[in-house]
Coordinates of C-alpha atoms and ligand atoms in Angstrom, one line a residue:
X1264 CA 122.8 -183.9 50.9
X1265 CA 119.7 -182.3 52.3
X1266 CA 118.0 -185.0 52.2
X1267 CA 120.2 -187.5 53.6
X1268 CA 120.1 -184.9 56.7
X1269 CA 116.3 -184.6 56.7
X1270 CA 116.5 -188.7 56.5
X1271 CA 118.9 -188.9 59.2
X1272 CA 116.9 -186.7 61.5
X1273 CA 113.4 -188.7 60.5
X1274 CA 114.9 -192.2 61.4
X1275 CA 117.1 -190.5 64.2
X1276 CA 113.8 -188.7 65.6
X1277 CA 112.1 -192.0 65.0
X1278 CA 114.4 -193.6 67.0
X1279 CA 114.0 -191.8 70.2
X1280 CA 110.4 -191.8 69.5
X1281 CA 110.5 -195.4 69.6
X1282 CA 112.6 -195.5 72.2
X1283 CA 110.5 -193.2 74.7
X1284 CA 107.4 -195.3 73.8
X1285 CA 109.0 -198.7 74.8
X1286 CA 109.8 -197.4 78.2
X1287 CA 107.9 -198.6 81.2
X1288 CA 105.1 -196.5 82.5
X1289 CA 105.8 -195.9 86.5
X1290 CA 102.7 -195.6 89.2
X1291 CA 104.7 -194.9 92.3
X1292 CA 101.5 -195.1 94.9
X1293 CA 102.8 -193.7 97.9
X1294 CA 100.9 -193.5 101.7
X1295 CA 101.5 -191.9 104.7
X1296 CA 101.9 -193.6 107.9
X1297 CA 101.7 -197.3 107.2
X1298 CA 102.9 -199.8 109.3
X1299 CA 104.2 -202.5 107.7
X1300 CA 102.0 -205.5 110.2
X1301 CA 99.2 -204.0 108.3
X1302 CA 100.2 -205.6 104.9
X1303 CA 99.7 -208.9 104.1
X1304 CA 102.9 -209.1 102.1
X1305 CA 104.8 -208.1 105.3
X1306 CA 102.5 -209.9 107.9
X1307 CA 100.8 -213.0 106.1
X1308 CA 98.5 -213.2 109.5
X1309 CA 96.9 -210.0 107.8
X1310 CA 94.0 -210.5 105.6
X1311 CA 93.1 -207.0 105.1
X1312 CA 95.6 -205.9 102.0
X1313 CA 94.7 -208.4 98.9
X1314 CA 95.5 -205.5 96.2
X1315 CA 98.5 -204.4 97.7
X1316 CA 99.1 -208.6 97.7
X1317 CA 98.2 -208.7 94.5
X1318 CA 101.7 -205.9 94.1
X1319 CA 103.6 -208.3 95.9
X1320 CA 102.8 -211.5 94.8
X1321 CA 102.9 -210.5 90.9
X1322 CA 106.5 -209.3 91.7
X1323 CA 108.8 -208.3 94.5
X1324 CA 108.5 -207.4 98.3
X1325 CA 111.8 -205.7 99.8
X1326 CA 111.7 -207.6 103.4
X1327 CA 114.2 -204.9 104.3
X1328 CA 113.1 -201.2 102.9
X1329 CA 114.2 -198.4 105.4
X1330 CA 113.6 -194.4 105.4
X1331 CA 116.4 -192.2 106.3
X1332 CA 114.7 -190.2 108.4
X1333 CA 111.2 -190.8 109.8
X1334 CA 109.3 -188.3 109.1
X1335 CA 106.6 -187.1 106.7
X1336 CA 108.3 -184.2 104.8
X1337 CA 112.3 -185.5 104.8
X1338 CA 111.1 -188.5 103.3
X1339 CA 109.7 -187.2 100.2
X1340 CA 112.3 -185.1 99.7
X1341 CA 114.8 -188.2 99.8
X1342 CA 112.2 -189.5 97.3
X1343 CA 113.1 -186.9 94.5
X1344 CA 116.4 -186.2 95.3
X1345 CA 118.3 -189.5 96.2
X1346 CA 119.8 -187.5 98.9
X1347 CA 120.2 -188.0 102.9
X1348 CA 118.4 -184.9 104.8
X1349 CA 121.4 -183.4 104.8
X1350 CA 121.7 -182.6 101.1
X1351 CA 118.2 -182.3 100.1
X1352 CA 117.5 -180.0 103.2
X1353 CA 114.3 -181.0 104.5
X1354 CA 115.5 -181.9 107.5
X1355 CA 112.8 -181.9 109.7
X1356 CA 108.7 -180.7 109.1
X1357 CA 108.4 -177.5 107.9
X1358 CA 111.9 -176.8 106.4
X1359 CA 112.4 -175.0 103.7
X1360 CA 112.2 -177.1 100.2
X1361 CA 115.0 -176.0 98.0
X1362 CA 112.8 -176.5 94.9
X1363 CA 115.7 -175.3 92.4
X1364 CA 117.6 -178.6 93.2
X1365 CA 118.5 -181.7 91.3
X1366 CA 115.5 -184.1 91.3
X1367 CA 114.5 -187.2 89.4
X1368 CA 111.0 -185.9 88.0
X1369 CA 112.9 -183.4 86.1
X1370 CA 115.7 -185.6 85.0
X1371 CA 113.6 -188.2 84.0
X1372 CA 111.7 -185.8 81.4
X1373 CA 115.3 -185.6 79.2
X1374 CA 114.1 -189.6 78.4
X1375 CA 110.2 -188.7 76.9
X1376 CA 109.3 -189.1 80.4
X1377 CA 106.0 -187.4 81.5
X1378 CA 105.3 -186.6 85.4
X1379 CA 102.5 -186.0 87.6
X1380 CA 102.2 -185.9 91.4
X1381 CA 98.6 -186.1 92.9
X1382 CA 98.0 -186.1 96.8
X1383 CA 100.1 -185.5 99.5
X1384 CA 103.1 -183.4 99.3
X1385 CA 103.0 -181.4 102.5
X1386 CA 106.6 -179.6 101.8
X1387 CA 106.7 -175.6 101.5
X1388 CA 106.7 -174.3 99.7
X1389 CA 104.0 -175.6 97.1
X1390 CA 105.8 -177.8 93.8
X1391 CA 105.8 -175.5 91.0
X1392 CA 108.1 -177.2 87.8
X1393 CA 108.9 -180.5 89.6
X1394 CA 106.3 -181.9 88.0
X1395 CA 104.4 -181.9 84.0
X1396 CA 100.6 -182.0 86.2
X1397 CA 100.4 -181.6 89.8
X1398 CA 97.3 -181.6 91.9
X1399 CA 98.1 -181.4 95.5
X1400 CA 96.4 -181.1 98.9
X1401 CA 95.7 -178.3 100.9
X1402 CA 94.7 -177.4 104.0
X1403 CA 96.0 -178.6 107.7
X1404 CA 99.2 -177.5 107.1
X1405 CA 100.0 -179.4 104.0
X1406 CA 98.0 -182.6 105.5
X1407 CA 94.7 -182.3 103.5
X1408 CA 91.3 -183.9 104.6
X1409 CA 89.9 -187.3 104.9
X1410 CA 86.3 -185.9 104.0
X1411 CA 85.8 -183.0 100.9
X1412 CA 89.7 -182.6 100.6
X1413 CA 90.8 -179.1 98.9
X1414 CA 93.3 -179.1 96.4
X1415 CA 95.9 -176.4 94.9
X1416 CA 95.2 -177.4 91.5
X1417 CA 98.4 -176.9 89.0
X1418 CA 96.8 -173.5 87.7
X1419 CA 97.6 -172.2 91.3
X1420 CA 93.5 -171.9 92.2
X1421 CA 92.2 -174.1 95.4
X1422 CA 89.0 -176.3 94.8
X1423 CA 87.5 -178.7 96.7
X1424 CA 86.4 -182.3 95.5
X1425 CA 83.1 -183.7 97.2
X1426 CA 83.8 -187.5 98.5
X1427 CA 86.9 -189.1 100.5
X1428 CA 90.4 -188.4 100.2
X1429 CA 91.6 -191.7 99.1
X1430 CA 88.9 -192.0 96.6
X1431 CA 89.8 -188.8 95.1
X1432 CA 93.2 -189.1 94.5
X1433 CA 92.9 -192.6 92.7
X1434 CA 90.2 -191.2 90.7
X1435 CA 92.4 -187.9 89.7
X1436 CA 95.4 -190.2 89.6
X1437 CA 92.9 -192.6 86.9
X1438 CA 91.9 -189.8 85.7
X1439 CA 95.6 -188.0 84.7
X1440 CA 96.5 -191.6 83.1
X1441 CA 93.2 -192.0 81.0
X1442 CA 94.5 -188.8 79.3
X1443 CA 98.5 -188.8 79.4
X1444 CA 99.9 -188.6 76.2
X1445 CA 100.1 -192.2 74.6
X1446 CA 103.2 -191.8 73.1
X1447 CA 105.2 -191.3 76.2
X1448 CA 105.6 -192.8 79.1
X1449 CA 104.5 -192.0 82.0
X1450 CA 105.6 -191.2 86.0
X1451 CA 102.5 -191.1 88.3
X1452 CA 103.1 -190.1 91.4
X1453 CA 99.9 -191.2 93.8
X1454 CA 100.1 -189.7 97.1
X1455 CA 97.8 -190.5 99.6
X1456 CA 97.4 -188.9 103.1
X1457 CA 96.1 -192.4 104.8
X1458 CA 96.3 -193.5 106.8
X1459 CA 97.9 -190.8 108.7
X1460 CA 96.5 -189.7 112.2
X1461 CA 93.3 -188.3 112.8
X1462 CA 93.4 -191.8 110.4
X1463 CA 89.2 -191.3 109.4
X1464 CA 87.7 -194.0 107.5
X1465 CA 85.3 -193.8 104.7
X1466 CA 81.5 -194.6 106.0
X1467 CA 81.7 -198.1 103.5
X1468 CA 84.2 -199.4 106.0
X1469 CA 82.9 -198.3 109.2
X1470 CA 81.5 -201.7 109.9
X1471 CA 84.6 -203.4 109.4
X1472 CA 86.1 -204.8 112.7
X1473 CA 83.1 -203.7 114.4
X1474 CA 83.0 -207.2 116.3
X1475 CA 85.9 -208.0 116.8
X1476 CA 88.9 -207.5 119.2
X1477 CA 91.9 -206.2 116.9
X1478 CA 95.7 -207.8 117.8
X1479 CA 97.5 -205.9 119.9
X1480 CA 101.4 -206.0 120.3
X1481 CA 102.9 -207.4 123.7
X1482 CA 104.9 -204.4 124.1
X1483 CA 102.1 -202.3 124.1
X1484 CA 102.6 -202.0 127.8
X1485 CA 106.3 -201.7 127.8
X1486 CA 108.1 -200.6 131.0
X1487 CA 111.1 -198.6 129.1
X1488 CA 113.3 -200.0 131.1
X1489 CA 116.9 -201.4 129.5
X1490 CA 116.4 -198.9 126.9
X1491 CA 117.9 -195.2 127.3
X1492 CA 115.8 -192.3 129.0
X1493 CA 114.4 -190.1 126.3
X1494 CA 112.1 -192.8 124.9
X1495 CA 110.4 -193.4 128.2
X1496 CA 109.9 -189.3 128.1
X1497 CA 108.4 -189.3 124.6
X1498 CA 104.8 -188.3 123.7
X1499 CA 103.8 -190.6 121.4
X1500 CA 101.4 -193.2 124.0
X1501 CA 98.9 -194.2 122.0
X1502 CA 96.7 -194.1 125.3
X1503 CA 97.9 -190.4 125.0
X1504 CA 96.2 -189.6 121.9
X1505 CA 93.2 -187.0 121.7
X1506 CA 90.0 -188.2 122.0
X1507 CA 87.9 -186.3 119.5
X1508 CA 89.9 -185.7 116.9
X1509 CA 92.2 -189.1 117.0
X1510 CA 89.6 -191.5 119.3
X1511 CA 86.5 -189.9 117.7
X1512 CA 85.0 -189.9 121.0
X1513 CA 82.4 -187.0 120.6
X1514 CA 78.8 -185.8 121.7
X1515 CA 76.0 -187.3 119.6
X1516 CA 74.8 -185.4 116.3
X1517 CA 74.0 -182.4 117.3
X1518 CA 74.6 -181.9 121.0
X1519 CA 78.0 -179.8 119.8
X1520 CA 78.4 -176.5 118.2
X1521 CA 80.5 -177.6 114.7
X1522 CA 83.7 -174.8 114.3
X1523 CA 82.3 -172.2 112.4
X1524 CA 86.1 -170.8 111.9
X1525 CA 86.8 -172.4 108.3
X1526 CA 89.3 -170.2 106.9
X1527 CA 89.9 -169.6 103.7
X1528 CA 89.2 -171.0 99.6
X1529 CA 90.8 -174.5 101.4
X1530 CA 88.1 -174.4 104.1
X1531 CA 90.6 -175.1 106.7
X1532 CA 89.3 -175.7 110.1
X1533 CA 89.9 -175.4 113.6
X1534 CA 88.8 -177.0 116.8
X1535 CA 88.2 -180.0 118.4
X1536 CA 85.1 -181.2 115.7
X1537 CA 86.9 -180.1 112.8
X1538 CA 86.8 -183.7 111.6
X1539 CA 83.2 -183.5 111.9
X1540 CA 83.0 -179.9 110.2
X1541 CA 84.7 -181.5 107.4
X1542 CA 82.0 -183.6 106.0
X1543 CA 78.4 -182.5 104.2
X1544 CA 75.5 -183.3 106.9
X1545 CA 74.4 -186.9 104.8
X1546 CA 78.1 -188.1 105.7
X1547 CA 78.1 -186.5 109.0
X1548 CA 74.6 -188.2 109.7
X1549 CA 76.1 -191.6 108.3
X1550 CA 79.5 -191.4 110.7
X1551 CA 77.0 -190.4 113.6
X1552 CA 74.9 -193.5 112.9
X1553 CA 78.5 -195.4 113.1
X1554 CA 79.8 -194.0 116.3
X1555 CA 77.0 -192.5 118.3
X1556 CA 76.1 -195.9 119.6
X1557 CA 79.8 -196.7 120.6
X1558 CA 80.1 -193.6 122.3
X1559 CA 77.2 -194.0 124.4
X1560 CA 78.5 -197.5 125.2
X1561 CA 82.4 -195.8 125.8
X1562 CA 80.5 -193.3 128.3
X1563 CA 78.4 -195.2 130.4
X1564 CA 81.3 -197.9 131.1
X1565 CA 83.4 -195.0 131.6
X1566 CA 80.7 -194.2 134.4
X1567 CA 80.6 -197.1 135.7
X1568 CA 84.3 -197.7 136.3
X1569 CA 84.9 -200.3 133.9
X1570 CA 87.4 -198.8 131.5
X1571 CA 89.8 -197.1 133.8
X1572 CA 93.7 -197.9 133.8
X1573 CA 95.1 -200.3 131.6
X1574 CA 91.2 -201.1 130.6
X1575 CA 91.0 -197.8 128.8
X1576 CA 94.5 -198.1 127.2
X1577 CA 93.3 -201.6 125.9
X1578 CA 90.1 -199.7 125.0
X1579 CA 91.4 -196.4 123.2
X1580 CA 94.2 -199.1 121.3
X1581 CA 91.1 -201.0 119.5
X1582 CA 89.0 -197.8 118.9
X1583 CA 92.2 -196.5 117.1
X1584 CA 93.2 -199.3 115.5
X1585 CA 89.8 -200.1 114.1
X1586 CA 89.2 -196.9 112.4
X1587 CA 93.5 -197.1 111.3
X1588 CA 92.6 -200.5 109.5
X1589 CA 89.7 -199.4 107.8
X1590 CA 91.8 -196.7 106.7
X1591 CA 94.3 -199.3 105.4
X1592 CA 91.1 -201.0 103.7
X1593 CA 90.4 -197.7 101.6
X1594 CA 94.1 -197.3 100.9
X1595 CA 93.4 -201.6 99.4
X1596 CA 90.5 -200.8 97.7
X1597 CA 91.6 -198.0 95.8
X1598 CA 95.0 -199.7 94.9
X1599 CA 92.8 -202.7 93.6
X1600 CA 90.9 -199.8 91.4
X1601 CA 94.5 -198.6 90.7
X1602 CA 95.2 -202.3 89.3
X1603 CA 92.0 -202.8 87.6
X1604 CA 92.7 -199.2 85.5
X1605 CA 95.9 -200.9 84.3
X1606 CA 94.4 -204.0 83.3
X1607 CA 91.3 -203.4 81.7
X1608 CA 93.5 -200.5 79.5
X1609 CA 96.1 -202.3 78.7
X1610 CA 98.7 -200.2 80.1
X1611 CA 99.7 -203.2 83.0
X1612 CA 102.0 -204.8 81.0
X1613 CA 104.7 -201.8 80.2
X1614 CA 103.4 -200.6 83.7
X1615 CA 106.0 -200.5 87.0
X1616 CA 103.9 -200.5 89.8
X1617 CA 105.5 -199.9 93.4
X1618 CA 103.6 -199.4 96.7
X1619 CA 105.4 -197.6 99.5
X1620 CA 104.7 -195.3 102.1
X1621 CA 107.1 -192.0 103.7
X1622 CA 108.0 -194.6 106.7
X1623 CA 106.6 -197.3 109.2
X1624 CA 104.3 -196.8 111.9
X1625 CA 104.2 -198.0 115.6
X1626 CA 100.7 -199.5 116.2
X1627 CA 101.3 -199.9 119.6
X1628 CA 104.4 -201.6 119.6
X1629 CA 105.8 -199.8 122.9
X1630 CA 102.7 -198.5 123.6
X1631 CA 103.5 -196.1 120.8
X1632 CA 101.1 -194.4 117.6
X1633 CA 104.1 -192.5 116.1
X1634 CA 107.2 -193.0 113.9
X1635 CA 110.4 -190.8 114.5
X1636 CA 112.7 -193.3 116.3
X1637 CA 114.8 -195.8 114.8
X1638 CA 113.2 -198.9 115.6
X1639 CA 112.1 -201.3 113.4
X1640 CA 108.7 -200.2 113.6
X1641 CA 108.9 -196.7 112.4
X1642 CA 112.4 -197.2 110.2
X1643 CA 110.9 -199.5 108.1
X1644 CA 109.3 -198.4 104.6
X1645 CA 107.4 -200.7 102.9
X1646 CA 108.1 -200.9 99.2
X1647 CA 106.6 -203.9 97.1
X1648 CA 107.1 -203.6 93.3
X1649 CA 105.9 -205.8 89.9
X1650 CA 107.0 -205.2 86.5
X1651 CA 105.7 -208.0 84.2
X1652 CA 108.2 -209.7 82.2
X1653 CA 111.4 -208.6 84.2
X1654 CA 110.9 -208.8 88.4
X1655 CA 109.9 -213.0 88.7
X1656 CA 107.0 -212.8 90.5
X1657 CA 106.8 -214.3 94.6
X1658 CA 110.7 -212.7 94.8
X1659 CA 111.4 -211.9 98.2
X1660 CA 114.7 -209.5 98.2
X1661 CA 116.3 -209.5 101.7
X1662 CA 119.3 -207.0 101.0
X1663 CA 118.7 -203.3 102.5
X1664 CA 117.4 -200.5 100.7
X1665 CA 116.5 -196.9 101.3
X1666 CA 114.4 -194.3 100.1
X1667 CA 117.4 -192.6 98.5
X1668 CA 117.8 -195.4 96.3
X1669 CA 114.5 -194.3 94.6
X1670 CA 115.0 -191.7 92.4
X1671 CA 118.4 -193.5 91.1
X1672 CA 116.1 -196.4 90.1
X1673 CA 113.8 -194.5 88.3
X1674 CA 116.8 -192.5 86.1
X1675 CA 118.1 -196.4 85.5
X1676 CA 114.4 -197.6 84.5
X1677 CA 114.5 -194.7 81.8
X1678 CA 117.8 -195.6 80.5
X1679 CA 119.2 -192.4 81.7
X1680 CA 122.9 -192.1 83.8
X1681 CA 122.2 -191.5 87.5
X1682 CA 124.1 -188.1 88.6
X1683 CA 127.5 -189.0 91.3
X1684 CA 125.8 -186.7 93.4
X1685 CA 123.0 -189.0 94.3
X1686 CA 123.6 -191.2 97.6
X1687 CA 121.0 -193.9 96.7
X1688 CA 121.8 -196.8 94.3
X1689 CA 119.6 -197.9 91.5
X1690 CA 117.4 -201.1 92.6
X1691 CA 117.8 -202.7 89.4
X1692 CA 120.3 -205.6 89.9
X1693 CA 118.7 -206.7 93.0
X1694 CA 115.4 -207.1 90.5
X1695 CA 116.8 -208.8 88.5
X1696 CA 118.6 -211.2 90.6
X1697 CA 121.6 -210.2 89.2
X1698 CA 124.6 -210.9 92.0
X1699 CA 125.4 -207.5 93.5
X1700 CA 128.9 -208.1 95.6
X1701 CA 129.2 -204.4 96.7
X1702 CA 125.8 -204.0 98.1
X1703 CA 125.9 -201.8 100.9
X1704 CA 125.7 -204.1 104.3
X1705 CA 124.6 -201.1 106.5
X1706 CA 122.6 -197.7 106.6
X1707 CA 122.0 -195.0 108.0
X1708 CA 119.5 -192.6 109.9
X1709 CA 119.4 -189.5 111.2
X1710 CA 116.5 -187.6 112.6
X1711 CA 116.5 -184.1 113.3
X1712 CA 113.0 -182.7 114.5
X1713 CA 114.0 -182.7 118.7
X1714 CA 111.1 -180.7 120.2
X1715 CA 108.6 -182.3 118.5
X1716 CA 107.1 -185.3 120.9
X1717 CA 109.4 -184.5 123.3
X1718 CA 112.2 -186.3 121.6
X1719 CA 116.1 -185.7 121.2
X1720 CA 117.8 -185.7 117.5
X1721 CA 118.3 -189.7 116.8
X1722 CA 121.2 -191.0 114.7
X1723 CA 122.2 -194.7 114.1
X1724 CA 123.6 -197.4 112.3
X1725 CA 122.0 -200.8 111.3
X1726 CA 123.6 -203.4 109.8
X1727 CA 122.0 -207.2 109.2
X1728 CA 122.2 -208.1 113.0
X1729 CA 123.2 -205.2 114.9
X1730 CA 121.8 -202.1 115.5
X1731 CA 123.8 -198.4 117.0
X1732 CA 121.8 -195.8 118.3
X1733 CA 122.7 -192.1 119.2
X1734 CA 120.0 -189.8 121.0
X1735 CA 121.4 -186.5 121.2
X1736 CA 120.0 -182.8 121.4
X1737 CA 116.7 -182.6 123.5
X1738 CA 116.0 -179.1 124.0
X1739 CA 115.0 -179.5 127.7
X1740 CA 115.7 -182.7 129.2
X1741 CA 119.1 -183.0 130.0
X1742 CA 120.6 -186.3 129.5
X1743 CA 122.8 -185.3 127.7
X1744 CA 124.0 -188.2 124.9
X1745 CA 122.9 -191.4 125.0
X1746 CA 123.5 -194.6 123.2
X1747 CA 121.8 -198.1 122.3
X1748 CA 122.7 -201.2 120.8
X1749 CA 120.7 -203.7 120.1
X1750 CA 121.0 -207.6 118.6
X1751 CA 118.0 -207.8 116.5
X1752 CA 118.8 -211.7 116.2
X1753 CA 117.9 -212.0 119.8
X1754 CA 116.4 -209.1 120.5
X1755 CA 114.1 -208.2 117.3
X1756 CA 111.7 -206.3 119.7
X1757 CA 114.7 -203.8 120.7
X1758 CA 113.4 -204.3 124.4
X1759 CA 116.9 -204.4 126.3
X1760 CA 119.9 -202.1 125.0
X1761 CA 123.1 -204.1 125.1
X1762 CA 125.5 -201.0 124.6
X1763 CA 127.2 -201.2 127.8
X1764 CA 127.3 -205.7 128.2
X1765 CA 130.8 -205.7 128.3
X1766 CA 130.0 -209.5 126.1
X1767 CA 129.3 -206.7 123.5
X1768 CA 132.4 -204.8 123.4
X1769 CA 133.7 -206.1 120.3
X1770 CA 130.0 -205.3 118.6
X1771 CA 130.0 -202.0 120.2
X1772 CA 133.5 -201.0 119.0
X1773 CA 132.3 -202.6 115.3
X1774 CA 129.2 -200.3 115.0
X1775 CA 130.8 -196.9 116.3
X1776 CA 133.8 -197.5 113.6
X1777 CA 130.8 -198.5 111.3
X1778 CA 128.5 -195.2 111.7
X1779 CA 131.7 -192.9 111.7
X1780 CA 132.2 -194.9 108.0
X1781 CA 128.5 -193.9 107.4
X1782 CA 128.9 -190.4 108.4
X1783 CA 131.9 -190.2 105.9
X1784 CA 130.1 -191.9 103.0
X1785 CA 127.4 -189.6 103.3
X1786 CA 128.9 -186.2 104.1
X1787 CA 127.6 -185.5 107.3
X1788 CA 129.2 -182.9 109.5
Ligands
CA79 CA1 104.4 -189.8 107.3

């Protein structure tokens, strides 16, 4: 009898092993910031993603991937929790992280799963047991650096890692996977800070772009009009932004006094050259050599009155954009080393990669270098996926998903049951072109942060064609509530709000009855 039981628990314990070790292996590399015309996937004109391509083409590209909530920190925490802001909390930057509640890193363990999270997490407090490994940046509030970024290292001491912040995480990311225990799988969470504002590139790519005018967006000198009155109010002008830290307008090398305020193990600085105080004095020399010239050139036709009014928009767009896609190129390259890891190891084929970022961006569209609002620009996630064997690869998958739907993928890819209190569904059907009849045909948004950029709360529904927006809640202007609608079919640049065309009436009364049904589904108050 004993030994049937010691048999039974062998082949039974053999069996799970075996189970766990056919499981796919998941690199979730997630950005910051990244608008989706800045991946070839999602903008074929653009030549400057071939790795992230190389995602895309070997499997599936969502066309339409929205946040929830767009914003750094709520984002994430719809990541792990397949929740709206609502239920997970994080409802705006800098609200408390509940980190005792449900979340798929720790569900995914009861499979053989093992987690790590490296990068960007920016929520507070710190992750303690979310994750098996966890390496996370420090300093600027959560942000980390571009140049000689500090980490809280999972032992709880800070150390700083000479080189460039994209760089660093790949390697660590590399690195974590070299070593993870080969008979489990793995989730590797990759979390980059790019190419989030003060967006600094690495000096390999400062000469990319350098002669050449970048695209800019016909809206970029939009009028606000036909739209409601907050956005017009808003502080997000790209012509707006600072010019030393975000324009990287600044004296030549050493004609400034560098802060000599770092506080702290994390070295955290302050003042208008911290980006410069960030990096050793052969880097600093290098970025000089870059941008001294252009400066020189940017002051004397200031001087001469060549780049005044919509000249030095036009002027401070390229300068950003520029340094934003050579950003986007480090982001490429170090997705390509990502790729190349799983390859030349062998781990690519049981390997799930997905490339996403915590929402879209607005490169000027609007005149705008933010996200927040519920336009397209800024709603939009990108989220490209492969999985040999299983996604066919060139699938384009038009139904819409959300960042909730994340974490119930994840529990489905490990064979485990996703918990009825999660509000995403599991993407699985759609990748395998299986025919989902119940899809959802709308979602929602809800943003909560007023205050910040001079903006109201935002709530809305979009469905394939339509699009209902509430602005609600500014702490000074007083507006009081206003609405949008908008027909993406003719109107897919959301210049000209058709909430009160009475032609629209019909629409209108569809979309209110549809974001009360929203509101419903998702428990919101
Ligand atoms: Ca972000």
């Amino acid at each position: 009898m004993k030994k049937l039981i010691l048999l039974l628990t062998i082949s039974s314990a053999i069996c799970i092993f075996l189970n766990a070790k056919s499981k796919p292996n998941i690199l979730f590399i997630f950005s910051d910031d990244h608008g989706l015309r800045t991946i070839g996937a999602y903008n074929p004109q653009f030549k400057g993603t071939p790795n992230i391509d190389r995602i895309a083409d070997s499997g599936a590209v969502f066309t339409r991937s929205y946040c929830e909530n767009s914003i750094c920190q709520p984002s994430r925490a719809a990541v792990l929790t397949g929740k709206v802001s609502a239920h997970h909390g994080v409802v705006k930057n800098g609200a408390h992280w509940d980190n005792k509640q449900q979340i798929f890193t720790r569900l995914i363990k009861k499979a053989g799963y093992q987690t790590a999270m490296i990068g960007k997490w920016h929520m507070h407090p710190l992750p303690s047991d979310e994750f098996d490994y966890h390496k996370t940046l420090t300093a600027n509030a959560g942000q980390g650096r571009y140049y000689n970024p500090a980490f809280v290292e999972h032992d709880g001491s800070i150390k700083i890692e000479e080189g460039y912040s994209t760089d660093v995480i790949a390697s660590e990311s590399i690195e974590w996977m070299k070593n993870a225990d080969k008979e489990k799988p793995f989730m590797m969470m990759c979390q980059f800070k790019a190419p989030h504002t003060n967006v600094m590139p690495p000096i390999r790519n400062l000469h990319m772009y350098k002669d050449e005018d970048v695209f800019m967006p016909e809206t970029y000198f939009d009028n606000y009009q036909g739209r409601n009155p907050y956005v017009a109010k808003s502080w997000m002008k790209m012509h707006g932004m600072k010019s030393s830290n975000v324009v990287k307008i600044s004296p030549p090398i050493g004609e400034y006094q560098l802060p000599t305020n770092a506080k702290g193990p994390e070295r955290n600085f302050k003042g208008d050259f911290k980006y410069l105080a960030e990096m050793n004095p052969e880097q600093r020399k290098k970025w000089h050599e870059h941008y001294d010239p252009e400066n020189e050139d940017y002051r004397a036709r200031v001087a001469s009155g060549e780049l005044t009014g919509n000249n030095l928009f036009k002027y401070r767009y390229q300068r950003y954009m520029k340094d934003y896609l050579r950003v986007v190129s480090a982001i490429d390259q170090n997705v390509g080393r990502l790729l190349d890891f799983l390859d030349a190891s062998g781990l690519a084929e049981n390997t799930i990669v997905i490339y996403s970022s915590d929402q879209g961006f607005f490169l000027g569209e609007h005149g705008w270098s933010d996200k927040r609002l519920m336009y397209e620009e800024s709603f939009q996630m990108p989220f490209v996926i492969k999985w040999p064997n299983q996604i066919k690869p060139g699938s384009r998958i038009n139904h819409m998903i959300q960042n909730i739907d994340y974490a119930p993928t994840f529990l489905d890819i490990a064979g485990l049951k996703i918990p009825s209190d999660m509000q995403g569904r599991s993407l699985l059907p759609l990748l395998r072109n299986e025919p989902v009849e119940d899809w959802r045909d709308s979602v929602y948004y809800h943003y909560y942060h007023n205050g910040a950029y001079n903006l109201p709360k935002i709530e809305g529904a979009r469905t394939d064609r339509y699009k209902l927006i509430r602005y609600y809640d500014h702490k000074t202007l007083n507006y009081g509530e206003q609405w949008e609608l908008f027909d993406l079919k003719k109107d897919p640049q959301e210049m000209s709000s058709v909430f009160d065309d009475p032609e629209y009436s019909i629409v209108r009364n569809k979309m209110e009855k549809e974001l009360i049904a929203l509101r419903t589904q998702y428990g919101i108050q």
